[in-house]
């Protein structure tokens, strides 16, 4: 299944699988992929999936759509292509489809490059969750089940918690107010979260908990 990852300043904030024939991208809330940023037009671009290929069409956007650094109107995408829309970078992934091997006479077992269940999976960090400390939702908890979880209010203070093989990190995504961890503003680089850290997003506080 073709997939997109949306990142800003090196932090992945969205992962989207392209499951329908047309997937629209833009600033308006009715788009399939919403990027709430003034550099993105209301209806900026559309991904069209047809006959196993994905094409991106620019919808006469103000700031343009770029594929691998080149301005385009319509472009067939290939695995690992990078799209630039404003400050956002969108990476396109399309897994290769393995062809069925032709029928042959039985042979002695040999090593193979095909994936199998015996290959160890990437290690996963211990389960984590956040607990709301302030506001009407105080006391509620939410498990961090996605690779990337965004928190906060767009345009004010937004941070992204990213699940990595060795733990969880938090980074600033957007907003006029810098998120804080344990009272200290986040810098330009992602910060590794530890059990019981308190995250402040404007007037909201949450606690990071990891079993």
PDB file of C-alpha atoms in Angstrom:
ATOM      1  CA  UNK A   1       0.000   0.000   0.000  1.00  0.00           C
ATOM      2  CA  UNK A   2       1.494   3.412  -0.967  1.00  0.00           C
ATOM      3  CA  UNK A   3       2.234   5.582   2.057  1.00  0.00           C
ATOM      4  CA  UNK A   4       3.155   9.188   2.857  1.00  0.00           C
ATOM      5  CA  UNK A   5       5.023  10.634   5.823  1.00  0.00           C
ATOM      6  CA  UNK A   6       4.652  14.351   6.525  1.00  0.00           C
ATOM      7  CA  UNK A   7       7.452  16.063   8.451  1.00  0.00           C
ATOM      8  CA  UNK A   8       8.518  19.539   9.464  1.00  0.00           C
ATOM      9  CA  UNK A   9      11.987  20.454  10.732  1.00  0.00           C
ATOM     10  CA  UNK A  10      12.925  16.775  10.669  1.00  0.00           C
ATOM     11  CA  UNK A  11       9.997  15.635  12.840  1.00  0.00           C
ATOM     12  CA  UNK A  12       7.395  13.277  11.338  1.00  0.00           C
ATOM     13  CA  UNK A  13       3.919  14.553  12.268  1.00  0.00           C
ATOM     14  CA  UNK A  14       1.656  12.410  10.068  1.00  0.00           C
ATOM     15  CA  UNK A  15       1.665   9.024   8.384  1.00  0.00           C
ATOM     16  CA  UNK A  16      -0.997   8.386   5.748  1.00  0.00           C
ATOM     17  CA  UNK A  17      -1.785   5.301   3.673  1.00  0.00           C
ATOM     18  CA  UNK A  18      -3.210   6.031   0.220  1.00  0.00           C
ATOM     19  CA  UNK A  19      -6.226   3.738   0.101  1.00  0.00           C
ATOM     20  CA  UNK A  20      -8.559   5.564  -2.306  1.00  0.00           C
ATOM     21  CA  UNK A  21      -8.426   6.657  -5.945  1.00  0.00           C
ATOM     22  CA  UNK A  22      -8.175  10.376  -5.065  1.00  0.00           C
ATOM     23  CA  UNK A  23      -6.642  11.845  -1.899  1.00  0.00           C
ATOM     24  CA  UNK A  24      -6.743  15.629  -1.574  1.00  0.00           C
ATOM     25  CA  UNK A  25      -4.255  17.762   0.363  1.00  0.00           C
ATOM     26  CA  UNK A  26      -4.729  21.336   1.512  1.00  0.00           C
ATOM     27  CA  UNK A  27      -5.334  23.793   4.330  1.00  0.00           C
ATOM     28  CA  UNK A  28      -9.146  23.547   4.351  1.00  0.00           C
ATOM     29  CA  UNK A  29     -10.626  21.047   6.835  1.00  0.00           C
ATOM     30  CA  UNK A  30     -12.545  19.093   4.196  1.00  0.00           C
ATOM     31  CA  UNK A  31      -9.354  17.774   2.567  1.00  0.00           C
ATOM     32  CA  UNK A  32      -8.296  14.159   3.148  1.00  0.00           C
ATOM     33  CA  UNK A  33      -4.881  15.421   4.319  1.00  0.00           C
ATOM     34  CA  UNK A  34      -5.112  18.710   6.211  1.00  0.00           C
ATOM     35  CA  UNK A  35      -2.005  20.864   6.719  1.00  0.00           C
ATOM     36  CA  UNK A  36      -3.074  23.971   8.623  1.00  0.00           C
ATOM     37  CA  UNK A  37      -0.380  26.391   7.467  1.00  0.00           C
ATOM     38  CA  UNK A  38      -0.662  29.613   5.453  1.00  0.00           C
ATOM     39  CA  UNK A  39       2.000  28.408   3.003  1.00  0.00           C
ATOM     40  CA  UNK A  40      -0.426  25.644   1.967  1.00  0.00           C
ATOM     41  CA  UNK A  41      -3.332  26.563  -0.309  1.00  0.00           C
ATOM     42  CA  UNK A  42      -6.908  25.684   0.628  1.00  0.00           C
ATOM     43  CA  UNK A  43      -6.944  23.016  -2.099  1.00  0.00           C
ATOM     44  CA  UNK A  44      -3.243  22.509  -2.805  1.00  0.00           C
ATOM     45  CA  UNK A  45      -2.765  19.143  -4.523  1.00  0.00           C
ATOM     46  CA  UNK A  46      -4.351  15.763  -5.143  1.00  0.00           C
ATOM     47  CA  UNK A  47      -2.867  12.252  -5.205  1.00  0.00           C
ATOM     48  CA  UNK A  48      -4.425  10.054  -7.892  1.00  0.00           C
ATOM     49  CA  UNK A  49      -3.938   6.280  -7.732  1.00  0.00           C
ATOM     50  CA  UNK A  50      -4.484   4.430 -11.007  1.00  0.00           C
ATOM     51  CA  UNK A  51      -3.197   1.116 -12.416  1.00  0.00           C
ATOM     52  CA  UNK A  52      -0.731   0.693  -9.578  1.00  0.00           C
ATOM     53  CA  UNK A  53       0.788   4.161 -10.032  1.00  0.00           C
ATOM     54  CA  UNK A  54       0.348   7.289  -7.925  1.00  0.00           C
ATOM     55  CA  UNK A  55       0.370  10.713  -9.580  1.00  0.00           C
ATOM     56  CA  UNK A  56       0.388  14.056  -7.772  1.00  0.00           C
ATOM     57  CA  UNK A  57      -1.399  16.969  -9.467  1.00  0.00           C
ATOM     58  CA  UNK A  58      -0.863  20.529  -8.270  1.00  0.00           C
ATOM     59  CA  UNK A  59      -4.228  22.318  -8.031  1.00  0.00           C
ATOM     60  CA  UNK A  60      -2.918  25.739  -9.132  1.00  0.00           C
ATOM     61  CA  UNK A  61      -1.587  26.359  -5.627  1.00  0.00           C
ATOM     62  CA  UNK A  62      -0.121  29.747  -4.676  1.00  0.00           C
ATOM     63  CA  UNK A  63       3.296  28.497  -3.560  1.00  0.00           C
ATOM     64  CA  UNK A  64       3.582  25.463  -5.810  1.00  0.00           C
ATOM     65  CA  UNK A  65       4.335  21.776  -5.334  1.00  0.00           C
ATOM     66  CA  UNK A  66       7.873  20.452  -5.651  1.00  0.00           C
ATOM     67  CA  UNK A  67       9.025  16.869  -6.261  1.00  0.00           C
ATOM     68  CA  UNK A  68      12.701  16.222  -5.553  1.00  0.00           C
ATOM     69  CA  UNK A  69      13.342  19.973  -5.674  1.00  0.00           C
ATOM     70  CA  UNK A  70      11.578  20.565  -9.005  1.00  0.00           C
ATOM     71  CA  UNK A  71       8.319  22.491  -9.435  1.00  0.00           C
ATOM     72  CA  UNK A  72       5.642  20.287 -11.030  1.00  0.00           C
ATOM     73  CA  UNK A  73       2.090  20.443 -12.314  1.00  0.00           C
ATOM     74  CA  UNK A  74       1.608  16.684 -12.593  1.00  0.00           C
ATOM     75  CA  UNK A  75       4.126  13.973 -11.759  1.00  0.00           C
ATOM     76  CA  UNK A  76       4.152  10.190 -11.422  1.00  0.00           C
ATOM     77  CA  UNK A  77       5.656   9.375  -8.032  1.00  0.00           C
ATOM     78  CA  UNK A  78       8.290   6.745  -7.342  1.00  0.00           C
ATOM     79  CA  UNK A  79       9.388   5.109  -4.117  1.00  0.00           C
ATOM     80  CA  UNK A  80      11.248   7.510  -1.787  1.00  0.00           C
ATOM     81  CA  UNK A  81      10.370  10.659  -3.780  1.00  0.00           C
ATOM     82  CA  UNK A  82      10.313  13.809  -1.634  1.00  0.00           C
ATOM     83  CA  UNK A  83       7.629  16.469  -2.004  1.00  0.00           C
ATOM     84  CA  UNK A  84       8.106  19.997  -0.669  1.00  0.00           C
ATOM     85  CA  UNK A  85       5.032  22.057   0.200  1.00  0.00           C
ATOM     86  CA  UNK A  86       5.956  25.191   2.119  1.00  0.00           C
ATOM     87  CA  UNK A  87       8.121  24.130   5.089  1.00  0.00           C
ATOM     88  CA  UNK A  88       6.616  20.648   5.021  1.00  0.00           C
ATOM     89  CA  UNK A  89       8.400  17.673   3.504  1.00  0.00           C
ATOM     90  CA  UNK A  90       6.343  14.706   2.350  1.00  0.00           C
ATOM     91  CA  UNK A  91       8.077  11.402   1.620  1.00  0.00           C
ATOM     92  CA  UNK A  92       6.357   8.934  -0.707  1.00  0.00           C
ATOM     93  CA  UNK A  93       6.821   5.206  -0.186  1.00  0.00           C
ATOM     94  CA  UNK A  94       5.585   2.474  -2.513  1.00  0.00           C
ATOM     95  CA  UNK A  95       6.519  -1.087  -1.507  1.00  0.00           C
ATOM     96  CA  UNK A  96       7.759  -3.257  -4.348  1.00  0.00           C
ATOM     97  CA  UNK A  97       5.379  -5.985  -5.461  1.00  0.00           C
ATOM     98  CA  UNK A  98       7.125  -9.355  -5.558  1.00  0.00           C
ATOM     99  CA  UNK A  99       6.397 -11.438  -8.636  1.00  0.00           C
ATOM    100  CA  UNK A 100       5.292 -15.024  -8.104  1.00  0.00           C
ATOM    101  CA  UNK A 101       8.140 -17.422  -8.956  1.00  0.00           C
ATOM    102  CA  UNK A 102       7.690 -19.603 -12.043  1.00  0.00           C
ATOM    103  CA  UNK A 103       6.919 -23.274 -11.469  1.00  0.00           C
ATOM    104  CA  UNK A 104      10.084 -25.373 -11.426  1.00  0.00           C
ATOM    105  CA  UNK A 105      11.103 -28.867 -10.478  1.00  0.00           C
ATOM    106  CA  UNK A 106      11.638 -29.472  -6.755  1.00  0.00           C
ATOM    107  CA  UNK A 107      15.074 -28.435  -5.599  1.00  0.00           C
ATOM    108  CA  UNK A 108      17.118 -28.562  -2.481  1.00  0.00           C
ATOM    109  CA  UNK A 109      16.261 -25.762  -0.009  1.00  0.00           C
ATOM    110  CA  UNK A 110      18.460 -22.714  -0.415  1.00  0.00           C
ATOM    111  CA  UNK A 111      18.781 -19.422   1.401  1.00  0.00           C
ATOM    112  CA  UNK A 112      16.304 -16.752   0.323  1.00  0.00           C
ATOM    113  CA  UNK A 113      15.957 -13.019   0.642  1.00  0.00           C
ATOM    114  CA  UNK A 114      12.180 -13.219   1.147  1.00  0.00           C
ATOM    115  CA  UNK A 115      11.031 -11.949   4.539  1.00  0.00           C
ATOM    116  CA  UNK A 116       9.844 -14.525   7.039  1.00  0.00           C
ATOM    117  CA  UNK A 117       8.446 -14.602  10.535  1.00  0.00           C
ATOM    118  CA  UNK A 118      11.820 -15.806  11.779  1.00  0.00           C
ATOM    119  CA  UNK A 119      13.373 -12.392  11.132  1.00  0.00           C
ATOM    120  CA  UNK A 120      13.339 -10.537  14.468  1.00  0.00           C
ATOM    121  CA  UNK A 121      11.159  -7.449  14.566  1.00  0.00           C
ATOM    122  CA  UNK A 122      12.477  -4.046  15.528  1.00  0.00           C
ATOM    123  CA  UNK A 123      12.528  -3.718  19.312  1.00  0.00           C
ATOM    124  CA  UNK A 124       9.632  -1.737  20.702  1.00  0.00           C
ATOM    125  CA  UNK A 125       9.906   0.634  23.658  1.00  0.00           C
ATOM    126  CA  UNK A 126       7.817  -0.103  26.761  1.00  0.00           C
ATOM    127  CA  UNK A 127       4.184   1.002  26.531  1.00  0.00           C
ATOM    128  CA  UNK A 128       3.607   4.668  27.298  1.00  0.00           C
ATOM    129  CA  UNK A 129       0.666   6.995  27.910  1.00  0.00           C
ATOM    130  CA  UNK A 130      -0.105  10.575  28.840  1.00  0.00           C
ATOM    131  CA  UNK A 131      -2.264  11.779  31.726  1.00  0.00           C
ATOM    132  CA  UNK A 132      -3.992  15.174  31.527  1.00  0.00           C
ATOM    133  CA  UNK A 133      -3.213  17.303  34.585  1.00  0.00           C
ATOM    134  CA  UNK A 134      -5.212  20.475  33.927  1.00  0.00           C
ATOM    135  CA  UNK A 135      -8.496  21.626  32.442  1.00  0.00           C
ATOM    136  CA  UNK A 136     -11.850  19.844  32.184  1.00  0.00           C
ATOM    137  CA  UNK A 137     -10.201  16.605  31.006  1.00  0.00           C
ATOM    138  CA  UNK A 138      -7.875  16.414  34.051  1.00  0.00           C
ATOM    139  CA  UNK A 139      -7.272  12.826  35.151  1.00  0.00           C
ATOM    140  CA  UNK A 140      -7.901  11.251  31.766  1.00  0.00           C
ATOM    141  CA  UNK A 141      -5.238   9.044  30.236  1.00  0.00           C
ATOM    142  CA  UNK A 142      -4.495   8.254  26.596  1.00  0.00           C
ATOM    143  CA  UNK A 143      -2.150   5.476  25.411  1.00  0.00           C
ATOM    144  CA  UNK A 144       0.513   6.416  22.863  1.00  0.00           C
ATOM    145  CA  UNK A 145      -0.325   3.770  20.268  1.00  0.00           C
ATOM    146  CA  UNK A 146       0.721   5.667  17.115  1.00  0.00           C
ATOM    147  CA  UNK A 147       4.251   6.174  15.842  1.00  0.00           C
ATOM    148  CA  UNK A 148       3.635   9.929  16.056  1.00  0.00           C
ATOM    149  CA  UNK A 149       1.151  11.629  18.408  1.00  0.00           C
ATOM    150  CA  UNK A 150       0.583  15.384  18.160  1.00  0.00           C
ATOM    151  CA  UNK A 151      -0.518  17.414  21.171  1.00  0.00           C
ATOM    152  CA  UNK A 152      -1.668  20.999  21.629  1.00  0.00           C
ATOM    153  CA  UNK A 153      -3.613  23.690  19.826  1.00  0.00           C
ATOM    154  CA  UNK A 154      -2.661  24.582  16.224  1.00  0.00           C
ATOM    155  CA  UNK A 155      -1.224  28.075  15.933  1.00  0.00           C
ATOM    156  CA  UNK A 156      -0.609  28.314  19.683  1.00  0.00           C
ATOM    157  CA  UNK A 157       1.555  25.420  20.859  1.00  0.00           C
ATOM    158  CA  UNK A 158       1.882  22.048  19.118  1.00  0.00           C
ATOM    159  CA  UNK A 159       4.360  19.274  19.929  1.00  0.00           C
ATOM    160  CA  UNK A 160       4.846  15.767  18.534  1.00  0.00           C
ATOM    161  CA  UNK A 161       5.712  12.679  20.567  1.00  0.00           C
ATOM    162  CA  UNK A 162       7.499  10.131  18.373  1.00  0.00           C
ATOM    163  CA  UNK A 163       7.902   6.451  19.245  1.00  0.00           C
ATOM    164  CA  UNK A 164      11.401   5.190  18.485  1.00  0.00           C
ATOM    165  CA  UNK A 165      13.108   1.843  18.987  1.00  0.00           C
ATOM    166  CA  UNK A 166      14.831   3.060  22.156  1.00  0.00           C
ATOM    167  CA  UNK A 167      12.064   5.207  23.639  1.00  0.00           C
ATOM    168  CA  UNK A 168       9.982   8.315  23.008  1.00  0.00           C
ATOM    169  CA  UNK A 169      11.026  11.812  21.974  1.00  0.00           C
ATOM    170  CA  UNK A 170       9.155  15.120  21.900  1.00  0.00           C
ATOM    171  CA  UNK A 171       9.741  18.031  19.538  1.00  0.00           C
ATOM    172  CA  UNK A 172       8.129  21.376  18.736  1.00  0.00           C
ATOM    173  CA  UNK A 173       5.966  21.349  15.614  1.00  0.00           C
ATOM    174  CA  UNK A 174       4.161  24.692  15.423  1.00  0.00           C
ATOM    175  CA  UNK A 175       2.823  27.634  17.411  1.00  0.00           C
ATOM    176  CA  UNK A 176       3.811  30.941  18.965  1.00  0.00           C
ATOM    177  CA  UNK A 177       4.371  29.516  22.458  1.00  0.00           C
ATOM    178  CA  UNK A 178       7.233  27.081  22.990  1.00  0.00           C
ATOM    179  CA  UNK A 179       6.190  23.809  24.659  1.00  0.00           C
ATOM    180  CA  UNK A 180       7.995  23.031  27.909  1.00  0.00           C
ATOM    181  CA  UNK A 181       9.140  19.834  29.609  1.00  0.00           C
ATOM    182  CA  UNK A 182       9.546  20.066  33.389  1.00  0.00           C
ATOM    183  CA  UNK A 183       9.430  23.852  33.108  1.00  0.00           C
ATOM    184  CA  UNK A 184      12.177  24.100  30.464  1.00  0.00           C
ATOM    185  CA  UNK A 185      11.354  25.272  26.905  1.00  0.00           C
ATOM    186  CA  UNK A 186      12.006  22.746  24.156  1.00  0.00           C
ATOM    187  CA  UNK A 187      14.984  23.576  21.951  1.00  0.00           C
ATOM    188  CA  UNK A 188      15.436  22.929  18.256  1.00  0.00           C
ATOM    189  CA  UNK A 189      16.336  19.258  18.727  1.00  0.00           C
ATOM    190  CA  UNK A 190      13.969  16.446  19.832  1.00  0.00           C
ATOM    191  CA  UNK A 191      14.136  15.673  23.565  1.00  0.00           C
ATOM    192  CA  UNK A 192      14.027  12.140  24.982  1.00  0.00           C
ATOM    193  CA  UNK A 193      11.095  11.737  27.359  1.00  0.00           C
ATOM    194  CA  UNK A 194      11.394  10.003  30.711  1.00  0.00           C
ATOM    195  CA  UNK A 195       8.777   8.545  33.002  1.00  0.00           C
ATOM    196  CA  UNK A 196       6.906  11.224  34.986  1.00  0.00           C
ATOM    197  CA  UNK A 197       8.010  14.162  32.775  1.00  0.00           C
ATOM    198  CA  UNK A 198       5.486  17.024  32.758  1.00  0.00           C
ATOM    199  CA  UNK A 199       4.732  18.577  29.363  1.00  0.00           C
ATOM    200  CA  UNK A 200       3.273  22.099  29.152  1.00  0.00           C
ATOM    201  CA  UNK A 201       1.443  23.255  26.026  1.00  0.00           C
ATOM    202  CA  UNK A 202       0.301  26.847  26.629  1.00  0.00           C
ATOM    203  CA  UNK A 203      -2.272  26.473  29.434  1.00  0.00           C
ATOM    204  CA  UNK A 204      -2.455  22.659  29.302  1.00  0.00           C
ATOM    205  CA  UNK A 205      -0.296  20.224  31.259  1.00  0.00           C
ATOM    206  CA  UNK A 206       0.100  16.492  30.696  1.00  0.00           C
ATOM    207  CA  UNK A 207       2.315  13.903  32.356  1.00  0.00           C
ATOM    208  CA  UNK A 208       4.296  11.316  30.366  1.00  0.00           C
ATOM    209  CA  UNK A 209       4.074   7.840  31.902  1.00  0.00           C
ATOM    210  CA  UNK A 210       6.009   4.797  30.755  1.00  0.00           C
ATOM    211  CA  UNK A 211       5.625   1.303  32.223  1.00  0.00           C
TER     212      UNK A 211
END
